[in-house]
Amino acid sequence: MQWIASLIPIIVIVLILASSFRILREYQRAVVFQLGRFWKVKGPGLVILFPGVQQMVRVELRTVVLDVPSQDLISRDNVSVKVNAVVYFRVVDPQKAIIEVENYMAATSQLAQTTLRSVLGKHDLDEMLAEREKLNVDIQKTLDLQTEAWGIKVTTVEIKDVDLNESMVRAIARQAEAERERRAKVIHAEGELQAAEKLLQAAQTLSKQAEAMQLRYLQTLTNIAGDKASTIVFPVPMDILSPLLEAARKRNP
């Protein structure tokens, strides 16, 4: 029995030593508190603590992917939409992440939701649909500025989906159809304008030489005569007919 009693202190010492050693991976850090006060950040590798005097909290430095649930918001042009996003962030200062905020994961999640609503609410629906890259940067900068005090670095924010109700989808479809019709009419009008300008230039060129006008006139008649089913109306200039009409009047006073 005496040898058993002599082994008890040894066993206690072994257990204390075993509880004093911690092994941290490359992406982990230990925020160590000594008698309740912050002491230092240790790791990675082997970390030795004094049991009862020092305690540690593990912090991971890997990038965290945070899924922001769908948020109901109203755009600047009074359109109700649902938007969800994904946020990528990581801990850059383990001391602040543990001391400055109770739960940095939950705090970042709640802040991302409110920031998503506040930033997108300042923009129109067309900007949400067409300028996502710009909005992603705006949300990322706003969120990163607020989480900096917690030792959190927000690296990327990506808007995933912008959901609209059925009536708004139909309205957007009608708007797109009207826009396409407007562009078609504008292109047609521009084509008519260009054709008129070219015809004017051709007329001015032909008017410089009377022979050129006659040759063009004969060429047109040749093209018409090629179609046997066509009826050719041959116009005669009045300056040719005037002498004939005058002679006829003299003959029959």
mmCIF file of C-alpha atoms in Angstrom:
data_model
loop_
_atom_site.group_PDB
_atom_site.id
_atom_site.type_symbol
_atom_site.label_atom_id
_atom_site.label_comp_id
_atom_site.label_asym_id
_atom_site.label_seq_id
_atom_site.Cartn_x
_atom_site.Cartn_y
_atom_site.Cartn_z
ATOM 1 C CA MET A 1 0.000 0.000 0.000
ATOM 2 C CA GLN A 2 2.883 2.339 0.666
ATOM 3 C CA TRP A 3 4.151 2.007 -2.895
ATOM 4 C CA ILE A 4 0.713 2.927 -4.177
ATOM 5 C CA ALA A 5 0.684 6.011 -1.987
ATOM 6 C CA SER A 6 4.135 6.956 -3.278
ATOM 7 C CA LEU A 7 2.901 6.688 -6.862
ATOM 8 C CA ILE A 8 0.062 9.158 -6.362
ATOM 9 C CA PRO A 9 2.294 12.292 -6.402
ATOM 10 C CA ILE A 10 4.048 10.986 -9.481
ATOM 11 C CA ILE A 11 0.742 10.388 -11.249
ATOM 12 C CA VAL A 12 -0.458 13.874 -10.298
ATOM 13 C CA ILE A 13 2.740 15.421 -11.597
ATOM 14 C CA VAL A 14 2.445 13.478 -14.877
ATOM 15 C CA LEU A 15 -1.159 14.584 -15.329
ATOM 16 C CA ILE A 16 -0.228 18.201 -14.624
ATOM 17 C CA LEU A 17 2.624 18.069 -17.113
ATOM 18 C CA ALA A 18 0.384 16.392 -19.699
ATOM 19 C CA SER A 19 -2.228 19.116 -19.312
ATOM 20 C CA SER A 20 0.469 21.768 -19.667
ATOM 21 C CA PHE A 21 1.329 20.874 -23.263
ATOM 22 C CA ARG A 22 -0.727 21.999 -26.255
ATOM 23 C CA ILE A 23 0.028 21.462 -29.922
ATOM 24 C CA LEU A 24 -1.263 24.027 -32.393
ATOM 25 C CA ARG A 25 -1.426 23.535 -36.142
ATOM 26 C CA GLU A 26 0.049 25.974 -38.647
ATOM 27 C CA TYR A 27 -3.268 27.818 -39.092
ATOM 28 C CA GLN A 28 -3.999 28.080 -35.344
ATOM 29 C CA ARG A 29 -2.955 30.562 -32.676
ATOM 30 C CA ALA A 30 -3.396 30.526 -28.898
ATOM 31 C CA VAL A 31 -4.535 33.640 -27.047
ATOM 32 C CA VAL A 32 -3.073 33.028 -23.578
ATOM 33 C CA PHE A 33 -4.505 34.573 -20.392
ATOM 34 C CA GLN A 34 -2.542 34.582 -17.159
ATOM 35 C CA LEU A 35 -4.683 34.925 -14.027
ATOM 36 C CA GLY A 36 -7.446 36.331 -16.199
ATOM 37 C CA ARG A 37 -5.320 38.963 -17.888
ATOM 38 C CA PHE A 38 -4.111 38.826 -21.459
ATOM 39 C CA TRP A 39 -0.524 37.639 -21.640
ATOM 40 C CA LYS A 40 0.480 36.884 -25.250
ATOM 41 C CA VAL A 41 -0.396 35.114 -28.472
ATOM 42 C CA LYS A 42 1.435 31.834 -29.002
ATOM 43 C CA GLY A 43 1.760 29.255 -31.742
ATOM 44 C CA PRO A 44 1.915 27.420 -33.950
ATOM 45 C CA GLY A 45 3.664 24.304 -32.646
ATOM 46 C CA LEU A 46 4.184 23.294 -29.017
ATOM 47 C CA VAL A 47 2.696 25.608 -26.377
ATOM 48 C CA ILE A 48 3.417 25.119 -22.664
ATOM 49 C CA LEU A 49 0.959 26.440 -20.086
ATOM 50 C CA PHE A 50 1.011 26.549 -16.292
ATOM 51 C CA PRO A 51 -2.152 24.728 -15.133
ATOM 52 C CA GLY A 52 -4.429 26.823 -12.934
ATOM 53 C CA VAL A 53 -2.496 29.975 -13.772
ATOM 54 C CA GLN A 54 -2.736 30.210 -17.536
ATOM 55 C CA GLN A 55 -5.595 29.467 -19.919
ATOM 56 C CA MET A 56 -5.715 29.700 -23.693
ATOM 57 C CA VAL A 57 -8.297 30.159 -26.420
ATOM 58 C CA ARG A 58 -7.706 28.666 -29.864
ATOM 59 C CA VAL A 59 -8.182 30.923 -32.881
ATOM 60 C CA GLU A 60 -8.078 29.794 -36.526
ATOM 61 C CA LEU A 61 -6.470 32.024 -39.139
ATOM 62 C CA ARG A 62 -7.918 30.278 -42.178
ATOM 63 C CA THR A 63 -10.372 32.098 -44.423
ATOM 64 C CA VAL A 64 -13.955 31.559 -43.312
ATOM 65 C CA VAL A 65 -16.791 31.314 -45.846
ATOM 66 C CA LEU A 66 -19.911 32.933 -44.398
ATOM 67 C CA ASP A 67 -23.242 32.466 -46.162
ATOM 68 C CA VAL A 68 -25.434 35.529 -45.683
ATOM 69 C CA PRO A 69 -29.115 34.454 -45.707
ATOM 70 C CA SER A 70 -31.625 36.059 -48.056
ATOM 71 C CA GLN A 71 -32.462 39.621 -47.014
ATOM 72 C CA ASP A 72 -35.654 41.526 -47.853
ATOM 73 C CA LEU A 73 -34.888 45.085 -48.902
ATOM 74 C CA ILE A 74 -36.358 47.964 -50.873
ATOM 75 C CA SER A 75 -34.201 49.577 -53.534
ATOM 76 C CA ARG A 76 -33.885 53.321 -54.055
ATOM 77 C CA ASP A 77 -36.527 53.171 -56.810
ATOM 78 C CA ASN A 78 -38.987 51.439 -54.405
ATOM 79 C CA VAL A 79 -38.679 47.877 -55.722
ATOM 80 C CA SER A 80 -38.952 45.036 -53.206
ATOM 81 C CA VAL A 81 -36.253 42.388 -53.757
ATOM 82 C CA LYS A 82 -34.590 39.517 -51.924
ATOM 83 C CA VAL A 83 -30.788 39.373 -51.997
ATOM 84 C CA ASN A 84 -28.346 36.854 -50.567
ATOM 85 C CA ALA A 85 -24.562 36.879 -50.595
ATOM 86 C CA VAL A 86 -21.402 35.130 -49.442
ATOM 87 C CA VAL A 87 -18.638 36.752 -47.373
ATOM 88 C CA TYR A 88 -15.004 35.632 -47.144
ATOM 89 C CA PHE A 89 -13.060 36.800 -44.093
ATOM 90 C CA ARG A 90 -10.217 35.748 -41.801
ATOM 91 C CA VAL A 91 -8.740 36.651 -38.445
ATOM 92 C CA VAL A 92 -5.638 38.828 -38.714
ATOM 93 C CA ASP A 93 -5.365 39.815 -35.032
ATOM 94 C CA PRO A 94 -6.259 36.928 -32.663
ATOM 95 C CA GLN A 95 -6.002 39.177 -29.584
ATOM 96 C CA LYS A 96 -8.700 41.578 -30.797
ATOM 97 C CA ALA A 97 -10.882 38.757 -32.146
ATOM 98 C CA ILE A 98 -11.116 37.244 -28.636
ATOM 99 C CA ILE A 99 -11.013 40.327 -26.411
ATOM 100 C CA GLU A 100 -12.890 42.988 -28.379
ATOM 101 C CA VAL A 101 -15.950 40.903 -29.309
ATOM 102 C CA GLU A 102 -17.739 38.025 -27.600
ATOM 103 C CA ASN A 103 -18.249 35.856 -30.694
ATOM 104 C CA TYR A 104 -16.594 37.199 -33.829
ATOM 105 C CA MET A 105 -18.328 34.659 -36.089
ATOM 106 C CA ALA A 106 -21.837 35.630 -34.976
ATOM 107 C CA ALA A 107 -20.949 39.341 -34.891
ATOM 108 C CA THR A 108 -19.570 39.270 -38.432
ATOM 109 C CA SER A 109 -22.622 37.373 -39.668
ATOM 110 C CA GLN A 110 -25.093 39.868 -38.183
ATOM 111 C CA LEU A 111 -23.064 42.824 -39.394
ATOM 112 C CA ALA A 112 -22.915 41.382 -42.917
ATOM 113 C CA GLN A 113 -26.708 41.114 -43.031
ATOM 114 C CA THR A 114 -27.313 44.693 -41.922
ATOM 115 C CA THR A 115 -24.568 46.046 -44.197
ATOM 116 C CA LEU A 116 -26.030 44.190 -47.185
ATOM 117 C CA ARG A 117 -29.441 45.802 -46.608
ATOM 118 C CA SER A 118 -28.103 49.296 -45.954
ATOM 119 C CA VAL A 119 -25.710 49.433 -48.942
ATOM 120 C CA LEU A 120 -28.037 47.896 -51.533
ATOM 121 C CA GLY A 121 -30.935 50.038 -50.335
ATOM 122 C CA LYS A 122 -29.063 53.088 -51.658
ATOM 123 C CA HIS A 123 -29.017 51.774 -55.245
ATOM 124 C CA ASP A 124 -31.581 51.244 -57.982
ATOM 125 C CA LEU A 125 -32.687 47.835 -59.205
ATOM 126 C CA ASP A 126 -30.867 48.306 -62.528
ATOM 127 C CA GLU A 127 -27.596 48.860 -60.657
ATOM 128 C CA MET A 128 -28.115 45.665 -58.618
ATOM 129 C CA LEU A 129 -28.610 43.674 -61.813
ATOM 130 C CA ALA A 130 -25.933 45.288 -63.991
ATOM 131 C CA GLU A 131 -23.226 46.555 -61.617
ATOM 132 C CA ARG A 132 -22.672 43.698 -59.167
ATOM 133 C CA GLU A 133 -18.898 44.051 -59.193
ATOM 134 C CA LYS A 134 -19.139 47.659 -58.028
ATOM 135 C CA LEU A 135 -21.684 46.784 -55.328
ATOM 136 C CA ASN A 136 -19.528 43.863 -54.141
ATOM 137 C CA VAL A 137 -16.615 46.247 -53.616
ATOM 138 C CA ASP A 138 -18.809 48.801 -51.806
ATOM 139 C CA ILE A 139 -20.147 46.164 -49.394
ATOM 140 C CA GLN A 140 -16.682 44.708 -48.827
ATOM 141 C CA LYS A 141 -15.152 48.083 -47.976
ATOM 142 C CA THR A 142 -18.003 49.044 -45.646
ATOM 143 C CA LEU A 143 -17.926 45.698 -43.855
ATOM 144 C CA ASP A 144 -14.132 45.607 -43.586
ATOM 145 C CA LEU A 145 -14.043 49.094 -42.083
ATOM 146 C CA GLN A 146 -16.367 48.033 -39.267
ATOM 147 C CA THR A 147 -14.734 44.662 -38.527
ATOM 148 C CA GLU A 148 -11.218 46.114 -38.421
ATOM 149 C CA ALA A 149 -11.648 46.874 -34.711
ATOM 150 C CA TRP A 150 -12.287 43.151 -34.090
ATOM 151 C CA GLY A 151 -9.133 42.000 -35.869
ATOM 152 C CA ILE A 152 -11.184 40.678 -38.796
ATOM 153 C CA LYS A 153 -10.233 41.215 -42.439
ATOM 154 C CA VAL A 154 -13.078 40.905 -44.960
ATOM 155 C CA THR A 155 -11.411 39.954 -48.239
ATOM 156 C CA THR A 156 -14.339 39.357 -50.599
ATOM 157 C CA VAL A 157 -18.099 39.831 -50.777
ATOM 158 C CA GLU A 158 -20.120 38.292 -53.614
ATOM 159 C CA ILE A 159 -23.828 38.887 -54.251
ATOM 160 C CA LYS A 160 -25.281 35.533 -55.309
ATOM 161 C CA ASP A 161 -28.949 36.036 -56.225
ATOM 162 C CA VAL A 162 -31.343 38.947 -56.672
ATOM 163 C CA ASP A 163 -34.899 37.564 -56.574
ATOM 164 C CA LEU A 164 -37.873 39.545 -57.908
ATOM 165 C CA ASN A 165 -41.598 38.859 -57.745
ATOM 166 C CA GLU A 166 -43.500 37.769 -60.865
ATOM 167 C CA SER A 167 -45.063 41.158 -61.606
ATOM 168 C CA MET A 168 -41.675 42.864 -61.577
ATOM 169 C CA VAL A 169 -40.202 40.183 -63.862
ATOM 170 C CA ARG A 170 -42.996 40.790 -66.383
ATOM 171 C CA ALA A 171 -42.497 44.563 -66.142
ATOM 172 C CA ILE A 172 -38.767 44.189 -66.829
ATOM 173 C CA ALA A 173 -39.537 41.944 -69.822
ATOM 174 C CA ARG A 174 -41.898 44.570 -71.263
ATOM 175 C CA GLN A 175 -39.300 47.269 -70.692
ATOM 176 C CA ALA A 176 -36.627 45.216 -72.482
ATOM 177 C CA GLU A 177 -38.980 44.588 -75.426
ATOM 178 C CA ALA A 178 -39.792 48.304 -75.709
ATOM 179 C CA GLU A 179 -36.088 49.137 -75.590
ATOM 180 C CA ARG A 180 -35.349 46.712 -78.432
ATOM 181 C CA GLU A 181 -38.152 48.232 -80.544
ATOM 182 C CA ARG A 182 -36.798 51.719 -79.871
ATOM 183 C CA ARG A 183 -33.320 50.698 -80.980
ATOM 184 C CA ALA A 184 -34.716 49.086 -84.148
ATOM 185 C CA LYS A 185 -36.573 52.288 -85.071
ATOM 186 C CA VAL A 186 -33.504 54.416 -84.387
ATOM 187 C CA ILE A 187 -31.306 52.165 -86.532
ATOM 188 C CA HIS A 188 -33.890 52.255 -89.352
ATOM 189 C CA ALA A 189 -34.100 56.064 -89.184
ATOM 190 C CA GLU A 190 -30.310 56.360 -89.232
ATOM 191 C CA GLY A 191 -30.203 54.112 -92.307
ATOM 192 C CA GLU A 192 -32.760 56.283 -94.105
ATOM 193 C CA LEU A 193 -30.758 59.397 -93.219
ATOM 194 C CA GLN A 194 -27.533 57.926 -94.555
ATOM 195 C CA ALA A 195 -29.280 56.788 -97.754
ATOM 196 C CA ALA A 196 -30.743 60.275 -98.288
ATOM 197 C CA GLU A 197 -27.328 61.864 -97.820
ATOM 198 C CA LYS A 198 -25.763 59.517 -100.373
ATOM 199 C CA LEU A 199 -28.576 60.162 -102.875
ATOM 200 C CA LEU A 200 -28.057 63.886 -102.437
ATOM 201 C CA GLN A 201 -24.349 63.521 -103.122
ATOM 202 C CA ALA A 202 -25.075 61.408 -106.217
ATOM 203 C CA ALA A 203 -27.589 63.950 -107.521
ATOM 204 C CA GLN A 204 -25.133 66.792 -107.034
ATOM 205 C CA THR A 205 -22.436 64.857 -108.882
ATOM 206 C CA LEU A 206 -24.728 63.977 -111.801
ATOM 207 C CA SER A 207 -26.063 67.535 -112.074
ATOM 208 C CA LYS A 208 -22.600 68.854 -112.914
ATOM 209 C CA GLN A 209 -22.692 67.165 -116.369
ATOM 210 C CA ALA A 210 -25.895 66.814 -118.400
ATOM 211 C CA GLU A 211 -24.395 63.875 -120.303
ATOM 212 C CA ALA A 212 -23.938 61.968 -117.047
ATOM 213 C CA MET A 213 -27.628 62.379 -116.246
ATOM 214 C CA GLN A 214 -28.589 61.103 -119.713
ATOM 215 C CA LEU A 215 -26.308 58.068 -119.377
ATOM 216 C CA ARG A 216 -27.757 57.277 -115.985
ATOM 217 C CA TYR A 217 -31.232 57.671 -117.432
ATOM 218 C CA LEU A 218 -30.482 55.221 -120.255
ATOM 219 C CA GLN A 219 -28.898 52.743 -117.857
ATOM 220 C CA THR A 220 -32.059 52.788 -115.759
ATOM 221 C CA LEU A 221 -34.175 52.091 -118.843
ATOM 222 C CA THR A 222 -31.878 49.178 -119.738
ATOM 223 C CA ASN A 223 -32.339 47.664 -116.288
ATOM 224 C CA ILE A 224 -36.121 48.007 -116.537
ATOM 225 C CA ALA A 225 -36.238 46.523 -120.033
ATOM 226 C CA GLY A 226 -34.568 43.371 -118.817
ATOM 227 C CA ASP A 227 -37.791 42.324 -117.123
ATOM 228 C CA LYS A 228 -40.292 41.365 -119.886
ATOM 229 C CA ALA A 229 -43.236 41.508 -117.486
ATOM 230 C CA SER A 230 -42.643 45.178 -116.783
ATOM 231 C CA THR A 231 -44.409 48.090 -118.426
ATOM 232 C CA ILE A 232 -42.024 50.881 -119.298
ATOM 233 C CA VAL A 233 -43.199 54.435 -118.977
ATOM 234 C CA PHE A 234 -40.781 56.575 -120.967
ATOM 235 C CA PRO A 235 -40.860 60.143 -119.692
ATOM 236 C CA VAL A 236 -39.983 62.882 -122.189
ATOM 237 C CA PRO A 237 -38.601 66.164 -120.908
ATOM 238 C CA MET A 238 -40.837 69.182 -121.490
ATOM 239 C CA ASP A 239 -38.024 71.179 -123.121
ATOM 240 C CA ILE A 240 -38.095 68.669 -125.992
ATOM 241 C CA LEU A 241 -41.873 68.712 -126.391
ATOM 242 C CA SER A 242 -42.239 72.499 -126.193
ATOM 243 C CA PRO A 243 -40.975 73.265 -129.783
ATOM 244 C CA LEU A 244 -43.249 70.575 -131.222
ATOM 245 C CA LEU A 245 -46.304 71.918 -129.403
ATOM 246 C CA GLU A 246 -45.460 75.483 -130.542
ATOM 247 C CA ALA A 247 -45.171 74.396 -134.198
ATOM 248 C CA ALA A 248 -48.505 72.571 -133.954
ATOM 249 C CA ARG A 249 -50.187 75.707 -132.655
ATOM 250 C CA LYS A 250 -48.835 77.803 -135.520
ATOM 251 C CA ARG A 251 -50.056 75.280 -138.033
ATOM 252 C CA ASN A 252 -53.572 75.302 -136.626
ATOM 253 C CA PRO A 253 -54.289 78.895 -135.630
#
